[in-house]
Amino acid sequence: MKYYFILILLLSQLNICQSQSILSSTEFRSPPVSSHVHTWWHWISGNITKDGITRDLESMKKQGISQATILNVGGFVSAKVDVPQIKFNTPEWYEMFQFALKEAKRLGITIGVHNSDGWSTSGGPWISEEMSMKTYVWSKTYIQGESTVNIKLEQPQATNNYYRDYAVIAFPTEENANSFAKAKPEIYINNRNTAKLLFDGNPKSKITVQKGDIININFTSDFTTSKIALFPYLAFTWSNMAEFSSNFVLSSSIDGNSFSKITDLSFVGLNKSIELAFPETKAKFFRLECKNITESCPIGELELMNDNDIPSYSPQISNMQEKTVSVSALSESCFDKTVQTSNNGIPKNSVIDLTNYVSSDGVLNWRAPKKGNWCIIRFGYTTTGVLNAPATPEGLGLECDKMDS
């Protein structure tokens, strides 16, 4: 017989008797319905027929299955199947669903159903960016105190062109923008301008690098550097993040045409700041060529610096991304107590709320009250861009905001 469904049995719920009494041989050979197997029932890639529904359910009944949860999924069948395609969330799909309920009732099987297409997350094409899961993003700007500033604050990166401002704050700091940020270079990946994404102090604003990609870093005048700081940022992958490796070749040029190799650069791991030293080099143009990589890698921060420079993203709390649930943690050790450093953090009473000093288009007009370096952070939020999966095209969409009642 030809089946148009794939039935995957998962012994996910075995209602085993919890009492200490010994089952009789009769009960063991013929368990009560409450102890029967529950299963996931995958409806794959729209290959759904009433005949297939009946045959699947009758087969389940013979195997002692008492409950089946329907999951409509896509992406598993590459060969064309000779049945009409039933698209998810259409009247035809609901007709099949109702038929399955009637057949299951006839056979004494309870039916459940996942709340969206696919099996991961809860979402679909009806979820707008405003209704989707969101994440904080930010940009940093340094100014000098005792002077009035009227500057356009860099808007943090937006996913799907969705961005909303939340707050702008300022605090005095001994730190200043490092030499790379002050030089304001232009960074291109495969000739596409990435603006300030790679040195905005926010690893969530990132570009994806693959084997063979070329990153060009162009300065307006000669720049001297002796180390590179990278922050490879990846929220989640099924692969082992600790074993993720990349190899680059760093080159420099005076005219932007003829490049000379400086060194090979290799790093292992994700979601941590990586600093690699190389011979001090003075040039106007630099190039990074990706020679090998475990898989496509989002680079969140990339800066060429001097020995005394500090990366734009340098939190004082260890494993900050893991502790804020921004990335998948490798182990429980990521949640150890805060590592104390010589920097005791920012005194709460030194933080000034500047939100009301910023126009709707992000222009700050303000006078810092005392001399020295001030750091301005523009906070906002955007959609995570996470989609439900593995979904059919008709059911694919953004994950709903589970933090919003």
Coordinates of C-alpha atoms in Angstrom, one line a residue, residues 18-303:
Q18 CA 3.1 5.0 39.2
S19 CA 1.8 2.8 42.0
Q20 CA 3.9 0.0 43.6
S21 CA 1.4 -2.7 42.8
I22 CA 2.4 -5.5 40.5
L23 CA 0.5 -5.7 37.2
S24 CA -1.2 -9.0 36.4
S25 CA 0.0 -10.8 33.4
T26 CA -3.4 -10.0 31.7
E27 CA -2.9 -6.2 32.3
F28 CA 0.7 -6.4 31.1
R29 CA -0.3 -8.1 27.8
S30 CA -3.3 -5.8 27.3
P31 CA -2.6 -2.5 29.0
P32 CA -5.5 -0.1 29.7
V33 CA -6.0 2.8 27.2
S34 CA -4.5 5.2 29.8
S35 CA -1.1 3.4 29.3
H36 CA -1.1 3.4 25.6
V37 CA 1.4 5.2 23.4
H38 CA 1.1 8.8 22.3
T39 CA 2.7 9.9 19.0
W40 CA 3.5 12.8 16.8
W41 CA 1.7 12.6 13.4
H42 CA 3.5 14.6 10.7
W43 CA 1.5 15.9 7.7
I44 CA 4.4 16.5 5.3
S45 CA 4.6 19.1 2.5
G46 CA 0.9 19.2 1.8
N47 CA 0.8 15.5 0.7
I48 CA -2.6 14.8 2.4
T49 CA -5.4 12.6 1.4
K50 CA -8.5 11.3 3.2
D51 CA -7.5 7.7 2.2
G52 CA -4.1 8.4 3.8
I53 CA -5.7 9.8 7.0
T54 CA -7.9 6.7 7.4
R55 CA -5.1 4.2 6.8
D56 CA -2.7 6.0 9.1
L57 CA -5.2 6.1 12.0
E58 CA -6.3 2.5 11.5
S59 CA -2.6 1.5 11.6
M60 CA -2.2 3.5 14.8
K61 CA -5.2 1.7 16.3
K62 CA -3.6 -1.7 15.5
Q63 CA -0.4 -0.7 17.2
G64 CA -2.1 0.4 20.4
I65 CA -1.7 4.2 19.9
S66 CA -4.3 6.2 21.8
Q67 CA -3.4 9.8 21.0
A68 CA -1.8 11.5 18.0
T69 CA -0.7 15.2 17.7
I70 CA -0.8 16.6 14.2
L71 CA 2.2 18.6 13.1
N72 CA 2.0 20.2 9.6
V73 CA 5.6 20.4 8.4
G74 CA 7.5 21.1 5.2
G75 CA 10.9 20.6 3.6
F76 CA 11.2 16.8 3.9
V77 CA 9.9 15.6 0.5
S78 CA 12.0 16.5 -2.6
A79 CA 10.4 14.1 -5.0
K80 CA 7.0 15.0 -6.4
V81 CA 4.2 12.9 -5.0
D82 CA 1.2 12.2 -7.2
V83 CA -1.5 13.6 -5.0
P84 CA -3.2 17.1 -4.9
Q85 CA -1.2 19.5 -2.7
I86 CA -3.2 20.6 0.3
K87 CA -1.9 24.0 1.4
F88 CA -1.7 24.8 5.1
N89 CA -4.4 27.1 6.6
T90 CA -6.7 26.9 3.6
P91 CA -10.4 25.6 3.6
E92 CA -9.1 22.4 2.0
W93 CA -6.6 21.9 4.8
Y94 CA -9.3 22.4 7.5
E95 CA -11.6 20.0 5.7
M96 CA -8.8 17.3 6.0
F97 CA -8.3 18.2 9.6
Q98 CA -12.0 17.8 10.4
F99 CA -12.1 14.5 8.6
A100 CA -9.1 13.4 10.7
L101 CA -11.0 14.3 13.9
K102 CA -14.1 12.2 12.8
E103 CA -12.0 9.2 11.8
A104 CA -10.1 9.4 15.1
K105 CA -13.3 9.6 17.1
R106 CA -14.6 6.5 15.2
L107 CA -11.4 4.6 16.2
G108 CA -11.2 5.9 19.8
I109 CA -8.1 8.0 19.2
T110 CA -7.6 11.4 20.8
I111 CA -6.2 14.1 18.4
G112 CA -4.0 17.1 19.3
V113 CA -2.5 19.7 17.0
H114 CA 0.5 22.0 17.1
N115 CA -0.4 25.7 17.2
S116 CA 1.5 26.6 13.9
D117 CA 3.1 25.2 10.9
G118 CA 6.4 23.4 11.6
W119 CA 7.3 22.2 15.1
S120 CA 9.7 25.0 16.4
T121 CA 8.4 28.2 17.9
S122 CA 4.8 29.6 17.4
G123 CA 4.3 31.8 14.4
G124 CA 3.2 32.2 10.9
P125 CA 2.7 34.7 8.1
W126 CA 0.0 36.5 10.1
I127 CA 2.5 37.7 12.6
S128 CA 3.7 41.2 11.9
E129 CA 7.1 42.6 13.0
E130 CA 5.2 44.5 15.7
M131 CA 3.7 41.2 17.0
S132 CA 6.9 39.2 16.7
M133 CA 9.7 38.4 19.3
K134 CA 12.0 41.4 19.7
T135 CA 15.5 42.1 20.9
Y136 CA 17.2 45.2 22.2
V137 CA 19.8 46.8 20.0
W138 CA 22.0 49.9 20.6
S139 CA 24.6 52.3 19.2
K140 CA 27.4 54.1 21.1
T141 CA 28.6 57.7 20.6
Y142 CA 31.4 59.4 22.6
I143 CA 31.4 63.2 23.2
Q144 CA 33.4 65.7 25.2
G145 CA 31.8 67.4 28.2
E146 CA 31.1 71.1 28.9
S147 CA 30.2 71.6 25.3
T148 CA 26.8 71.7 23.5
V149 CA 26.3 68.9 21.0
N150 CA 23.8 68.7 18.2
I151 CA 24.5 65.4 16.5
K152 CA 22.6 62.6 14.8
L153 CA 22.9 59.5 16.8
E154 CA 23.5 56.4 14.8
Q155 CA 20.3 54.3 14.5
P156 CA 20.9 50.7 15.8
Q157 CA 20.6 47.9 13.2
A158 CA 17.0 47.1 12.2
T159 CA 15.9 43.6 11.0
N160 CA 13.1 43.6 8.4
N161 CA 13.3 47.5 8.4
Y162 CA 11.5 47.4 11.8
Y163 CA 13.0 49.6 14.6
R164 CA 11.5 51.5 17.5
D165 CA 13.5 53.8 19.9
Y166 CA 13.3 53.0 23.6
A167 CA 15.7 55.3 25.5
V168 CA 18.9 57.4 25.2
I169 CA 21.2 57.6 28.2
A170 CA 24.6 59.2 28.9
F171 CA 27.3 58.6 31.5
P172 CA 30.8 59.9 32.2
T173 CA 33.6 57.5 31.4
E174 CA 37.3 57.2 31.4
E175 CA 37.1 55.4 28.1
N176 CA 36.9 57.0 24.7
A177 CA 36.3 55.7 21.2
N178 CA 39.2 53.6 20.2
S179 CA 41.5 54.5 17.4
F180 CA 39.5 52.5 14.9
A181 CA 36.2 54.1 15.7
K182 CA 37.8 57.6 15.7
A183 CA 39.2 57.0 12.2
K184 CA 35.7 56.1 10.9
P185 CA 36.8 53.7 8.2
E186 CA 34.5 52.3 5.5
I187 CA 34.0 48.6 5.6
Y188 CA 32.9 46.6 2.6
I189 CA 32.0 42.9 2.3
N190 CA 32.2 41.8 -1.3
N191 CA 31.9 45.5 -2.3
R192 CA 28.8 46.0 -0.2
N193 CA 29.1 48.8 2.3
T194 CA 28.3 47.7 5.9
A195 CA 28.3 51.2 7.4
K196 CA 29.2 51.1 11.1
L197 CA 27.7 47.7 11.8
L198 CA 31.0 46.2 12.7
F199 CA 32.2 48.8 15.2
D200 CA 29.1 50.1 16.8
G201 CA 29.7 48.3 20.1
N202 CA 26.8 45.9 19.5
P203 CA 27.6 42.4 18.4
K204 CA 24.0 41.7 17.5
S205 CA 24.4 44.0 14.5
K206 CA 26.3 41.6 12.2
I207 CA 27.2 40.5 8.7
T208 CA 27.4 36.9 7.6
V209 CA 30.8 35.7 6.2
Q210 CA 31.3 32.6 4.1
K211 CA 34.4 31.0 2.6
G212 CA 35.8 33.1 -0.2
D213 CA 34.3 36.4 1.0
I214 CA 36.5 39.5 1.1
I215 CA 36.2 42.3 3.7
N216 CA 37.8 45.6 2.7
I217 CA 38.6 48.2 5.3
N218 CA 39.4 51.6 3.8
F219 CA 40.7 54.6 5.8
T220 CA 40.9 58.2 4.6
S221 CA 44.6 58.4 5.7
D222 CA 47.3 56.0 6.8
F223 CA 46.3 53.9 9.8
T224 CA 48.7 52.1 12.1
T225 CA 47.5 48.8 13.7
S226 CA 49.0 45.8 15.5
K227 CA 46.0 43.7 16.4
I228 CA 42.5 42.8 15.3
A229 CA 39.4 42.3 17.5
L230 CA 36.6 40.0 16.4
F231 CA 33.3 39.0 17.9
P232 CA 31.7 36.2 16.0
Y233 CA 28.0 36.3 17.0
L234 CA 25.6 33.4 16.5
A235 CA 22.5 33.1 18.7
F236 CA 22.0 29.4 18.0
T237 CA 23.3 26.5 16.0
W238 CA 23.0 22.7 16.2
S239 CA 26.8 22.5 15.8
N240 CA 29.2 22.7 18.7
M241 CA 30.0 26.4 19.1
A242 CA 33.3 25.6 20.9
E243 CA 34.6 23.8 17.8
F244 CA 33.7 26.5 15.3
S245 CA 36.8 27.6 13.5
S246 CA 37.7 30.2 10.8
N247 CA 40.8 31.1 8.9
F248 CA 41.5 34.5 7.3
V249 CA 44.4 36.2 5.4
L250 CA 45.0 39.8 6.4
S251 CA 46.6 42.0 3.8
S252 CA 47.4 45.7 3.4
S253 CA 47.8 48.2 0.6
I254 CA 49.0 51.8 0.1
D255 CA 47.0 52.4 -3.1
G256 CA 44.0 50.0 -2.7
N257 CA 45.0 48.0 -5.7
S258 CA 48.2 46.0 -4.9
F259 CA 47.9 44.1 -1.5
S260 CA 50.7 42.5 0.5
K261 CA 50.0 39.7 3.0
I262 CA 50.5 40.6 6.6
T263 CA 49.6 37.3 8.3
D264 CA 47.3 34.4 8.6
L265 CA 44.6 34.7 11.2
S266 CA 42.8 31.8 12.8
F267 CA 40.2 31.7 15.7
V268 CA 38.1 29.1 17.4
G269 CA 34.8 29.5 19.1
L270 CA 31.8 31.9 19.0
N271 CA 30.1 34.6 21.1
K272 CA 33.3 35.9 22.6
S273 CA 35.7 38.7 21.9
I274 CA 38.8 37.4 20.1
E275 CA 42.0 39.5 19.9
L276 CA 44.8 38.4 17.6
A277 CA 48.2 40.3 17.3
F278 CA 50.3 40.7 14.2
P279 CA 53.3 42.8 13.2
E280 CA 52.6 46.5 13.4
T281 CA 51.5 47.7 10.0
K282 CA 50.8 51.2 8.6
A283 CA 48.5 51.4 5.5
K284 CA 45.5 53.1 4.1
F285 CA 43.7 49.9 2.9
F286 CA 43.3 46.5 4.6
R287 CA 41.7 43.3 3.4
L288 CA 40.5 40.2 5.1
E289 CA 39.9 37.2 2.9
C290 CA 38.0 34.2 4.4
K291 CA 40.0 31.0 3.4
N292 CA 38.1 28.4 5.5
I293 CA 35.2 28.4 7.9
T294 CA 33.2 25.7 9.6
E295 CA 29.9 27.2 8.3
S296 CA 28.7 30.6 7.4
C297 CA 29.6 32.9 10.3
P298 CA 27.9 36.2 11.4
I299 CA 30.7 38.6 12.5
G300 CA 29.2 41.1 15.0
E301 CA 32.3 43.3 15.7
L302 CA 35.5 43.7 13.7
E303 CA 38.2 46.4 14.5

